[in-house]
Amino acid sequence: MTLTSRSGPLLWITAVLFILLGLVLAVGGVWLLALGGSFYYLVAGLGVIATGWLVLRQRRAALGLYALVLIGTVLWSVAEVRFDWWQLVPRIAVWLALGVWLLLPWIHRRLVVGSDRTASYRQASLPLWVAVALAVLVGGLGYFKDYHTIAGVVPDASMAASSTAGAPDVAANDWVAYGRSAYGDRYAPAKQITPENVAQLQVAWTFHTGDLKGEGDPTEIANEVTPLKANGKLYICTPHNIVIALDPDSGKELWRYDPKINRDAKTYQHMICRGVAYYDSSAYAAQSAPVAPVAPKPTPKGAVAMESIHFDSCPRRIFAPTADATIVAINADNGQPCTDFGDHGVIGLYQGMSMTERGFLNPTSPPLVTQHVLIVSASVTDNDSTNEPSGVIRGYDIDTGRLLWNWDAANPDETAPLQAGQTYKRNSPNSWSVSSADEKLGLVYIPMGNQTPDMWGGDRYPEGERFNSAIVALDIATGKLRWVYQTVHHDLWDMDIGGQPSLVDLDRPEGKVPALIASTKRGDLYVIDRRDGKLIVPAPEQPVPQGAAEGDHSAATQPFSELTFKPERTVRESDMWGTNPFDQLVCRIKFKQLRYDGIFTPPSEQGSLVYPGNYGVFDWGGIAIDPVRQIMIGNPNYMAFVSKLYRRDKVDAKGGTGTEHGLQPMTGTPFAVDLHPLLSPLGIPCQAPPWGYIAAVDLKTMQKVWMHKNGTVVDNAPLPIPLPLGVPSLGGAMTTGGGVAFMSASLDYYLRAYDVRTGKTLWQSRLPAGGQATPMSYVSDQTGRQYVVIMAGGHGSLGTKMGDAVIAYALPQPTPAK
């Protein structure tokens, strides 16, 4: 029997829908099975097609057959992902809805043909009712099951600890460097905001910089600045390197300095300013000389020795990086150039470079201020070519801007300033992030990037190989190498160290130990004695996958720290996700088409899965450390990327893409590379959530204390529903003496406050744009009021909403008594 006019259009529509959905599932299932994947999709697709055919024939057997499909789907889902709610939903929800549809009276009562004509409709539909009930039961169990949270608590003794631990020589009310101090711990000792009152935070003021994305700006334009509070002012920079001073209590603009960079951005891969540096000569006046005095250059007859000059005209300075490869010295009081520094207030970073094309050398992070030496590094254009500027690290006299030393990773033993006519080695390993320093030890700690390109290293400098993706300790006064620890050998995955190394004096059984903690993209945290570079937490070498591209090689082993947030296991086909079975099926096919042998699978022409991806478990946001409570707080992320090599004769890859994603030329190597996140057809990550967390480590035990999903998909899903999946974040956290941590880096537009003790979200405030920056906190010198400040300006590459708002939050002011 076939459908008649009496049966109505609903059965016909239902039958066609089932057949079409089944066909898509079965065809995709054949493809997946041919790649060695799951057989489920083919079997389920055939079952759905058969169900549609039986509906078309008006046969009651459709109900029983579909019951088998639904029961099989539920059992297969539980076998793959247990009772993980967000993994069960895309596997079961569509088929559950279709099962309920078949049970509606105006559908199942029109299925009139059956082997037993005396059977009731209730009997015919009973198996499907059982299947639907099973699906609902499993979903209910999954909703209350959480495999991803660590619900620990910081010990009471740690929370009650009180001391003056932390960075030296920083006023308690101030935030004088990118990570608050040269220690880079992002810890504000202020205690006014607590877990008990943080919910009362409100906007105190908002300032708009007016610097927005312009025509021709690269995709990778972002507002990543962490403000400084010093000298009774707040200092920020914008993506176009405009420096602005604000009143800390009102947000009123006090002065503005525009270096007027060349905005013809065709050659800029990035347009970012993460921050500026502050120097106050009076703050160092009573301190001792550097560990190893720098020999002055001979002074020409009749000239005045610059080292003897005291610069009263510019005693407090802002050192600001620009995309034009300069460092500008600005009077922190009035915003005027410090003309007695460098060349009329400017240091040109292309000095000594043999490759000087504009845009290829770009200091996106602030320089490091020490007592006598300004230490400067810069990013280069990743994956463009092997003909890039040098990654040299340079130390300049903090007062005059005279070059004191240069350390080039490709020529590490020669630190004396270059003679006239000499140049640094092209394309040597660079450092694009923020350095840290311990001036008592006389050491600066450099987080190193790679000799570009990142994904093919067949012709890298042998001298520089040991410095790629490493922490390098240099003598502040001379630039001489004191020690090096490499976190990735022969890095082919862009796993360089993006976060500022954080310094902390650890409470150990043997007493206080001066340590450095380096967060890495691969997820390992390297805990190092900052005096000599020896590991405090072991990181044994382990074998890793081999088989690099033609002309290259892979390191046989890599160091794996015992303190780690790397994924607990390798990615499997069952980890592929999607909003529905079809989205998920495409992700499974993509996954099976890639080469993947686990972490450190080398890039390949087949296309390799890189997990963790090159956004990293931890990136430039680094980590925050409460040195009093000995707690580390970070925001680990889990996003898979694809790295696919193309032979140069098969693609036409050009530079100037304005982003690090997509097809990158790698000119000078045999290959171009395509880098992109592994996404579903709907633009959602293919691997299952959570993708982003907020987490804490007890540094006394080196164990994770708590770890919670962070953020919702409200601002990046097809429908603006705030599903609490845990989303990626780019930026960092900061913490306070009051026991409250803050972070805004997630892909949804919120600044959030967390209880340091438990990790519980205590408060959140909606931002007008993406908050891909690190917040800071200070106390007003005038009123004693504690503020928390964040830049809500968005990030072009992440696709978050762009803006220009600096927002300060504070507790309500008491109402004056009448």
mmCIF file of C-alpha atoms in Angstrom, residues 86-393:
data_model
loop_
_atom_site.group_PDB
_atom_site.id
_atom_site.type_symbol
_atom_site.label_atom_id
_atom_site.label_comp_id
_atom_site.label_asym_id
_atom_site.label_seq_id
_atom_site.Cartn_x
_atom_site.Cartn_y
_atom_site.Cartn_z
ATOM 1 C CA TRP A 86 27.240 17.879 25.708
ATOM 2 C CA GLN A 87 28.599 14.916 23.772
ATOM 3 C CA LEU A 88 25.316 13.021 23.979
ATOM 4 C CA VAL A 89 23.238 15.923 22.638
ATOM 5 C CA PRO A 90 24.522 15.960 19.029
ATOM 6 C CA ARG A 91 24.398 12.168 18.887
ATOM 7 C CA ILE A 92 20.877 11.660 20.219
ATOM 8 C CA ALA A 93 18.817 14.872 20.100
ATOM 9 C CA VAL A 94 17.834 14.829 16.399
ATOM 10 C CA TRP A 95 16.891 11.143 16.445
ATOM 11 C CA LEU A 96 14.988 11.558 19.701
ATOM 12 C CA ALA A 97 12.980 14.412 18.190
ATOM 13 C CA LEU A 98 12.177 12.328 15.126
ATOM 14 C CA GLY A 99 11.096 9.429 17.349
ATOM 15 C CA VAL A 100 8.712 11.696 19.239
ATOM 16 C CA TRP A 101 7.385 12.941 15.887
ATOM 17 C CA LEU A 102 6.553 9.408 14.815
ATOM 18 C CA LEU A 103 4.647 8.898 18.069
ATOM 19 C CA LEU A 104 2.357 11.845 17.511
ATOM 20 C CA PRO A 105 -1.242 10.639 16.917
ATOM 21 C CA TRP A 106 -1.578 12.253 13.513
ATOM 22 C CA ILE A 107 1.474 10.292 12.378
ATOM 23 C CA HIS A 108 1.450 6.863 13.972
ATOM 24 C CA ARG A 109 -2.337 6.389 13.718
ATOM 25 C CA ARG A 110 -2.038 6.669 9.941
ATOM 26 C CA LEU A 111 0.401 3.763 9.823
ATOM 27 C CA VAL A 112 -2.363 1.263 9.182
ATOM 28 C CA VAL A 113 -0.612 -1.686 7.597
ATOM 29 C CA GLY A 114 0.783 -4.378 9.911
ATOM 30 C CA SER A 115 1.295 -8.105 10.155
ATOM 31 C CA ASP A 116 -1.283 -8.320 12.937
ATOM 32 C CA ARG A 117 -4.349 -6.248 12.049
ATOM 33 C CA THR A 118 -5.861 -6.834 15.506
ATOM 34 C CA ALA A 119 -2.918 -5.239 17.347
ATOM 35 C CA SER A 120 -3.686 -1.900 18.986
ATOM 36 C CA TYR A 121 -1.847 1.303 18.195
ATOM 37 C CA ARG A 122 -0.514 1.223 21.749
ATOM 38 C CA GLN A 123 1.054 -2.190 21.219
ATOM 39 C CA ALA A 124 2.532 -1.128 17.878
ATOM 40 C CA SER A 125 4.107 1.984 19.320
ATOM 41 C CA LEU A 126 5.312 0.461 22.620
ATOM 42 C CA PRO A 127 8.898 -0.332 21.420
ATOM 43 C CA LEU A 128 9.364 3.235 20.255
ATOM 44 C CA TRP A 129 7.995 4.583 23.535
ATOM 45 C CA VAL A 130 10.586 2.440 25.328
ATOM 46 C CA ALA A 131 13.346 3.769 23.042
ATOM 47 C CA VAL A 132 12.296 7.378 23.619
ATOM 48 C CA ALA A 133 12.156 6.809 27.379
ATOM 49 C CA LEU A 134 15.660 5.289 27.273
ATOM 50 C CA ALA A 135 17.013 8.273 25.337
ATOM 51 C CA VAL A 136 15.440 10.698 27.811
ATOM 52 C CA LEU A 137 16.772 8.709 30.788
ATOM 53 C CA VAL A 138 20.311 8.644 29.412
ATOM 54 C CA GLY A 139 20.118 12.347 28.613
ATOM 55 C CA GLY A 140 18.896 13.072 32.134
ATOM 56 C CA LEU A 141 21.752 11.103 33.657
ATOM 57 C CA GLY A 142 24.172 12.978 31.426
ATOM 58 C CA TYR A 143 22.786 16.358 32.423
ATOM 59 C CA PHE A 144 23.769 15.764 36.041
ATOM 60 C CA LYS A 145 27.118 14.149 35.264
ATOM 61 C CA ASP A 146 30.312 16.236 35.042
ATOM 62 C CA TYR A 147 33.549 14.639 33.884
ATOM 63 C CA HIS A 148 35.386 17.917 33.389
ATOM 64 C CA THR A 149 35.362 19.771 36.709
ATOM 65 C CA ILE A 150 37.885 19.550 39.521
ATOM 66 C CA ALA A 151 35.913 20.815 42.497
ATOM 67 C CA GLY A 152 38.725 21.287 44.988
ATOM 68 C CA VAL A 153 39.350 23.929 47.630
ATOM 69 C CA VAL A 154 42.514 25.814 48.531
ATOM 70 C CA PRO A 155 43.489 24.834 52.093
ATOM 71 C CA ASP A 156 42.371 27.248 54.810
ATOM 72 C CA ALA A 157 45.946 27.663 56.009
ATOM 73 C CA SER A 158 46.967 28.921 52.581
ATOM 74 C CA MET A 159 44.012 31.299 52.319
ATOM 75 C CA ALA A 160 44.818 32.726 55.762
ATOM 76 C CA ALA A 161 48.497 33.271 54.948
ATOM 77 C CA SER A 162 49.791 36.811 55.225
ATOM 78 C CA SER A 163 53.224 38.136 54.347
ATOM 79 C CA THR A 164 54.985 40.707 52.226
ATOM 80 C CA ALA A 165 55.855 38.100 49.616
ATOM 81 C CA GLY A 166 55.937 39.196 46.024
ATOM 82 C CA ALA A 167 57.804 41.537 43.783
ATOM 83 C CA PRO A 168 60.176 43.991 45.464
ATOM 84 C CA ASP A 169 60.184 47.763 45.067
ATOM 85 C CA VAL A 170 56.578 48.201 43.869
ATOM 86 C CA ALA A 171 54.223 50.444 45.795
ATOM 87 C CA ALA A 172 51.216 48.464 47.020
ATOM 88 C CA ASN A 173 48.777 50.812 45.285
ATOM 89 C CA ASP A 174 50.470 50.681 41.859
ATOM 90 C CA TRP A 175 50.800 48.448 38.813
ATOM 91 C CA VAL A 176 54.052 49.679 37.263
ATOM 92 C CA ALA A 177 54.801 46.994 34.654
ATOM 93 C CA TYR A 178 52.932 44.694 32.294
ATOM 94 C CA GLY A 179 52.679 41.911 34.908
ATOM 95 C CA ARG A 180 52.549 44.556 37.714
ATOM 96 C CA SER A 181 56.308 44.258 38.252
ATOM 97 C CA ALA A 182 59.326 42.708 36.588
ATOM 98 C CA TYR A 183 58.315 39.496 38.387
ATOM 99 C CA GLY A 184 55.277 39.156 36.114
ATOM 100 C CA ASP A 185 53.044 37.587 38.765
ATOM 101 C CA ARG A 186 49.923 39.734 38.042
ATOM 102 C CA TYR A 187 49.189 39.958 41.756
ATOM 103 C CA ALA A 188 47.672 43.136 43.206
ATOM 104 C CA PRO A 189 47.986 43.079 47.021
ATOM 105 C CA ALA A 190 44.891 45.270 47.546
ATOM 106 C CA LYS A 191 42.274 43.614 49.783
ATOM 107 C CA GLN A 192 39.290 45.952 49.484
ATOM 108 C CA ILE A 193 37.442 43.670 47.021
ATOM 109 C CA THR A 194 36.625 40.294 48.574
ATOM 110 C CA PRO A 195 34.477 37.260 47.758
ATOM 111 C CA GLU A 196 31.837 38.674 50.093
ATOM 112 C CA ASN A 197 31.460 42.060 48.364
ATOM 113 C CA VAL A 198 32.646 41.540 44.791
ATOM 114 C CA ALA A 199 29.057 41.157 43.569
ATOM 115 C CA GLN A 200 28.610 44.866 44.342
ATOM 116 C CA LEU A 201 31.190 45.952 41.756
ATOM 117 C CA GLN A 202 29.892 48.552 39.337
ATOM 118 C CA VAL A 203 31.281 50.618 36.494
ATOM 119 C CA ALA A 204 33.168 53.576 37.944
ATOM 120 C CA TRP A 205 34.130 55.154 34.607
ATOM 121 C CA THR A 206 34.572 54.337 30.927
ATOM 122 C CA PHE A 207 37.043 55.891 28.520
ATOM 123 C CA HIS A 208 36.963 55.550 24.736
ATOM 124 C CA THR A 209 40.326 55.811 23.004
ATOM 125 C CA GLY A 210 38.832 56.678 19.607
ATOM 126 C CA ASP A 211 41.378 54.399 17.933
ATOM 127 C CA LEU A 212 39.345 51.920 15.895
ATOM 128 C CA LYS A 213 40.153 49.562 13.058
ATOM 129 C CA GLY A 214 40.693 51.456 9.826
ATOM 130 C CA GLU A 215 40.554 50.658 6.164
ATOM 131 C CA GLY A 216 43.521 48.529 5.174
ATOM 132 C CA ASP A 217 44.377 47.418 8.714
ATOM 133 C CA PRO A 218 45.359 43.750 8.959
ATOM 134 C CA THR A 219 42.969 41.069 10.174
ATOM 135 C CA GLU A 220 45.196 40.580 13.195
ATOM 136 C CA ILE A 221 44.385 43.914 14.803
ATOM 137 C CA ALA A 222 43.614 43.681 18.501
ATOM 138 C CA ASN A 223 43.334 45.653 21.721
ATOM 139 C CA GLU A 224 45.461 43.539 24.062
ATOM 140 C CA VAL A 225 46.759 46.292 26.357
ATOM 141 C CA THR A 226 47.141 45.904 30.100
ATOM 142 C CA PRO A 227 47.183 49.430 31.584
ATOM 143 C CA LEU A 228 49.875 50.642 33.991
ATOM 144 C CA LYS A 229 49.182 52.682 37.105
ATOM 145 C CA ALA A 230 52.144 54.752 38.220
ATOM 146 C CA ASN A 231 53.060 58.369 38.849
ATOM 147 C CA GLY A 232 49.454 59.056 39.847
ATOM 148 C CA LYS A 233 48.261 58.216 36.329
ATOM 149 C CA LEU A 234 46.981 55.329 34.223
ATOM 150 C CA TYR A 235 48.900 54.620 30.997
ATOM 151 C CA ILE A 236 47.614 52.706 27.974
ATOM 152 C CA CYS A 237 48.479 52.201 24.314
ATOM 153 C CA THR A 238 46.217 51.484 21.341
ATOM 154 C CA PRO A 239 46.603 49.168 18.323
ATOM 155 C CA HIS A 240 48.051 52.075 16.312
ATOM 156 C CA ASN A 241 50.529 52.741 19.146
ATOM 157 C CA ILE A 242 48.947 55.920 20.482
ATOM 158 C CA VAL A 243 49.931 56.368 24.152
ATOM 159 C CA ILE A 244 47.338 57.910 26.467
ATOM 160 C CA ALA A 245 47.520 58.964 30.120
ATOM 161 C CA LEU A 246 44.303 58.935 32.172
ATOM 162 C CA ASP A 247 43.221 60.129 35.573
ATOM 163 C CA PRO A 248 42.895 56.926 37.657
ATOM 164 C CA ASP A 249 39.798 58.181 39.510
ATOM 165 C CA SER A 250 37.752 59.618 36.650
ATOM 166 C CA GLY A 251 39.144 58.131 33.436
ATOM 167 C CA LYS A 252 39.640 61.647 32.114
ATOM 168 C CA GLU A 253 42.323 61.971 29.437
ATOM 169 C CA LEU A 254 45.374 63.853 30.718
ATOM 170 C CA TRP A 255 47.576 63.697 27.646
ATOM 171 C CA ARG A 256 47.985 61.774 24.400
ATOM 172 C CA TYR A 257 51.045 61.027 22.306
ATOM 173 C CA ASP A 258 50.634 59.774 18.717
ATOM 174 C CA PRO A 259 53.857 58.479 17.122
ATOM 175 C CA LYS A 260 52.065 58.651 13.767
ATOM 176 C CA ILE A 261 53.145 55.244 12.522
ATOM 177 C CA ASN A 262 52.908 54.460 8.843
ATOM 178 C CA ARG A 263 49.445 52.899 8.573
ATOM 179 C CA ASP A 264 49.968 51.443 5.121
ATOM 180 C CA ALA A 265 49.420 48.076 6.719
ATOM 181 C CA LYS A 266 49.892 45.776 3.735
ATOM 182 C CA THR A 267 53.065 44.383 5.263
ATOM 183 C CA TYR A 268 51.883 44.211 8.876
ATOM 184 C CA GLN A 269 50.979 40.748 10.089
ATOM 185 C CA HIS A 270 49.886 42.209 13.433
ATOM 186 C CA MET A 271 48.698 45.571 14.670
ATOM 187 C CA ILE A 272 48.830 45.118 18.431
ATOM 188 C CA CYS A 273 50.137 46.924 21.490
ATOM 189 C CA ARG A 274 50.069 44.828 24.662
ATOM 190 C CA GLY A 275 51.414 47.602 26.838
ATOM 191 C CA VAL A 276 54.020 50.205 27.636
ATOM 192 C CA ALA A 277 56.852 50.290 30.179
ATOM 193 C CA TYR A 278 57.353 52.819 32.985
ATOM 194 C CA TYR A 279 60.642 54.101 34.403
ATOM 195 C CA ASP A 280 61.166 56.435 37.355
ATOM 196 C CA SER A 281 64.813 57.364 37.876
ATOM 197 C CA SER A 282 64.151 58.502 41.435
ATOM 198 C CA ALA A 283 62.836 55.072 42.378
ATOM 199 C CA TYR A 284 66.274 53.629 41.666
ATOM 200 C CA ALA A 285 68.322 56.507 43.069
ATOM 201 C CA ALA A 286 69.132 54.826 46.368
ATOM 202 C CA GLN A 287 69.695 51.368 44.926
ATOM 203 C CA SER A 288 73.047 49.751 44.332
ATOM 204 C CA ALA A 289 74.932 49.584 41.056
ATOM 205 C CA PRO A 290 74.236 46.723 38.627
ATOM 206 C CA VAL A 291 75.693 43.298 39.291
ATOM 207 C CA ALA A 292 78.367 43.681 36.590
ATOM 208 C CA PRO A 293 79.062 47.309 35.622
ATOM 209 C CA VAL A 294 79.056 48.065 31.939
ATOM 210 C CA ALA A 295 82.281 49.534 30.637
ATOM 211 C CA PRO A 296 81.515 52.940 29.108
ATOM 212 C CA LYS A 297 82.552 53.773 25.591
ATOM 213 C CA PRO A 298 85.488 56.196 25.305
ATOM 214 C CA THR A 299 84.292 59.794 25.284
ATOM 215 C CA PRO A 300 85.602 61.885 22.370
ATOM 216 C CA LYS A 301 87.757 64.852 23.341
ATOM 217 C CA GLY A 302 85.625 67.820 24.279
ATOM 218 C CA ALA A 303 82.432 65.768 24.624
ATOM 219 C CA VAL A 304 80.477 65.160 27.796
ATOM 220 C CA ALA A 305 80.187 61.555 28.977
ATOM 221 C CA MET A 306 76.476 60.677 28.630
ATOM 222 C CA GLU A 307 76.703 58.370 31.654
ATOM 223 C CA SER A 308 77.358 61.389 33.870
ATOM 224 C CA ILE A 309 74.268 63.310 32.767
ATOM 225 C CA HIS A 310 71.255 63.365 35.080
ATOM 226 C CA PHE A 311 68.115 63.800 33.017
ATOM 227 C CA ASP A 312 66.028 66.176 35.102
ATOM 228 C CA SER A 313 63.974 67.073 32.036
ATOM 229 C CA CYS A 314 62.492 63.581 31.780
ATOM 230 C CA PRO A 315 62.943 61.751 35.104
ATOM 231 C CA ARG A 316 59.794 59.661 34.676
ATOM 232 C CA ARG A 317 59.330 57.978 31.323
ATOM 233 C CA ILE A 318 57.021 55.817 29.307
ATOM 234 C CA PHE A 319 58.776 53.526 26.852
ATOM 235 C CA ALA A 320 56.344 52.609 24.089
ATOM 236 C CA PRO A 321 56.787 50.118 21.225
ATOM 237 C CA THR A 322 55.540 50.941 17.727
ATOM 238 C CA ALA A 323 54.685 48.883 14.649
ATOM 239 C CA ASP A 324 57.333 50.916 12.787
ATOM 240 C CA ALA A 325 59.975 49.019 14.788
ATOM 241 C CA THR A 326 60.843 51.786 17.223
ATOM 242 C CA ILE A 327 60.815 52.371 20.967
ATOM 243 C CA VAL A 328 59.665 55.869 21.862
ATOM 244 C CA ALA A 329 60.569 57.557 25.171
ATOM 245 C CA ILE A 330 57.807 59.879 26.441
ATOM 246 C CA ASN A 331 57.740 62.132 29.476
ATOM 247 C CA ALA A 332 55.329 60.375 31.817
ATOM 248 C CA ASP A 333 54.274 63.698 33.329
ATOM 249 C CA ASN A 334 53.190 65.560 30.206
ATOM 250 C CA GLY A 335 53.341 63.275 27.156
ATOM 251 C CA GLN A 336 56.216 65.117 25.457
ATOM 252 C CA PRO A 337 59.076 63.199 23.777
ATOM 253 C CA CYS A 338 62.201 62.694 25.891
ATOM 254 C CA THR A 339 64.501 64.227 23.301
ATOM 255 C CA ASP A 340 67.659 63.457 25.305
ATOM 256 C CA PHE A 341 67.030 59.728 24.871
ATOM 257 C CA GLY A 342 68.222 57.860 21.770
ATOM 258 C CA ASP A 343 67.703 59.844 18.573
ATOM 259 C CA HIS A 344 65.466 62.696 19.764
ATOM 260 C CA GLY A 345 63.460 60.317 21.909
ATOM 261 C CA VAL A 346 63.434 57.291 19.612
ATOM 262 C CA ILE A 347 65.385 54.033 19.296
ATOM 263 C CA GLY A 348 65.208 52.517 15.825
ATOM 264 C CA LEU A 349 65.177 48.732 15.964
ATOM 265 C CA TYR A 350 66.198 48.301 12.312
ATOM 266 C CA GLN A 351 69.695 49.482 13.231
ATOM 267 C CA GLY A 352 72.106 46.636 12.511
ATOM 268 C CA MET A 353 69.558 44.756 10.384
ATOM 269 C CA SER A 354 70.334 43.660 6.833
ATOM 270 C CA MET A 355 66.618 43.072 6.163
ATOM 271 C CA THR A 356 64.806 46.378 6.701
ATOM 272 C CA GLU A 357 61.496 46.019 4.861
ATOM 273 C CA ARG A 358 58.780 47.807 6.780
ATOM 274 C CA GLY A 359 56.363 45.700 8.789
ATOM 275 C CA PHE A 360 58.579 42.646 9.191
ATOM 276 C CA LEU A 361 59.940 43.742 12.588
ATOM 277 C CA ASN A 362 57.261 44.762 15.072
ATOM 278 C CA PRO A 363 57.565 45.007 18.874
ATOM 279 C CA THR A 364 54.029 44.104 19.940
ATOM 280 C CA SER A 365 54.968 43.745 23.626
ATOM 281 C CA PRO A 366 56.474 46.349 25.963
ATOM 282 C CA PRO A 367 60.217 46.432 26.649
ATOM 283 C CA LEU A 368 61.543 45.514 30.092
ATOM 284 C CA VAL A 369 62.716 48.240 32.453
ATOM 285 C CA THR A 370 65.531 47.526 34.920
ATOM 286 C CA GLN A 371 67.634 49.862 37.037
ATOM 287 C CA HIS A 372 70.217 50.650 34.373
ATOM 288 C CA VAL A 373 69.182 48.720 31.254
ATOM 289 C CA LEU A 374 66.160 48.840 28.953
ATOM 290 C CA ILE A 375 65.801 45.378 27.386
ATOM 291 C CA VAL A 376 64.084 45.226 24.006
ATOM 292 C CA SER A 377 62.906 42.407 21.753
ATOM 293 C CA ALA A 378 60.424 42.245 18.878
ATOM 294 C CA SER A 379 58.250 39.928 16.835
ATOM 295 C CA VAL A 380 58.922 39.118 13.201
ATOM 296 C CA THR A 381 56.473 38.072 10.492
ATOM 297 C CA ASP A 382 55.755 34.401 11.170
ATOM 298 C CA ASN A 383 55.860 31.894 8.314
ATOM 299 C CA ASP A 384 56.427 34.485 5.598
ATOM 300 C CA SER A 385 59.967 33.596 4.533
ATOM 301 C CA THR A 386 63.471 32.664 5.618
ATOM 302 C CA ASN A 387 64.540 36.241 4.859
ATOM 303 C CA GLU A 388 63.438 38.014 8.032
ATOM 304 C CA PRO A 389 65.046 40.530 10.393
ATOM 305 C CA SER A 390 67.173 39.169 13.208
ATOM 306 C CA GLY A 391 65.527 38.207 16.472
ATOM 307 C CA VAL A 392 68.327 39.874 18.437
ATOM 308 C CA ILE A 393 67.653 40.927 22.056
#
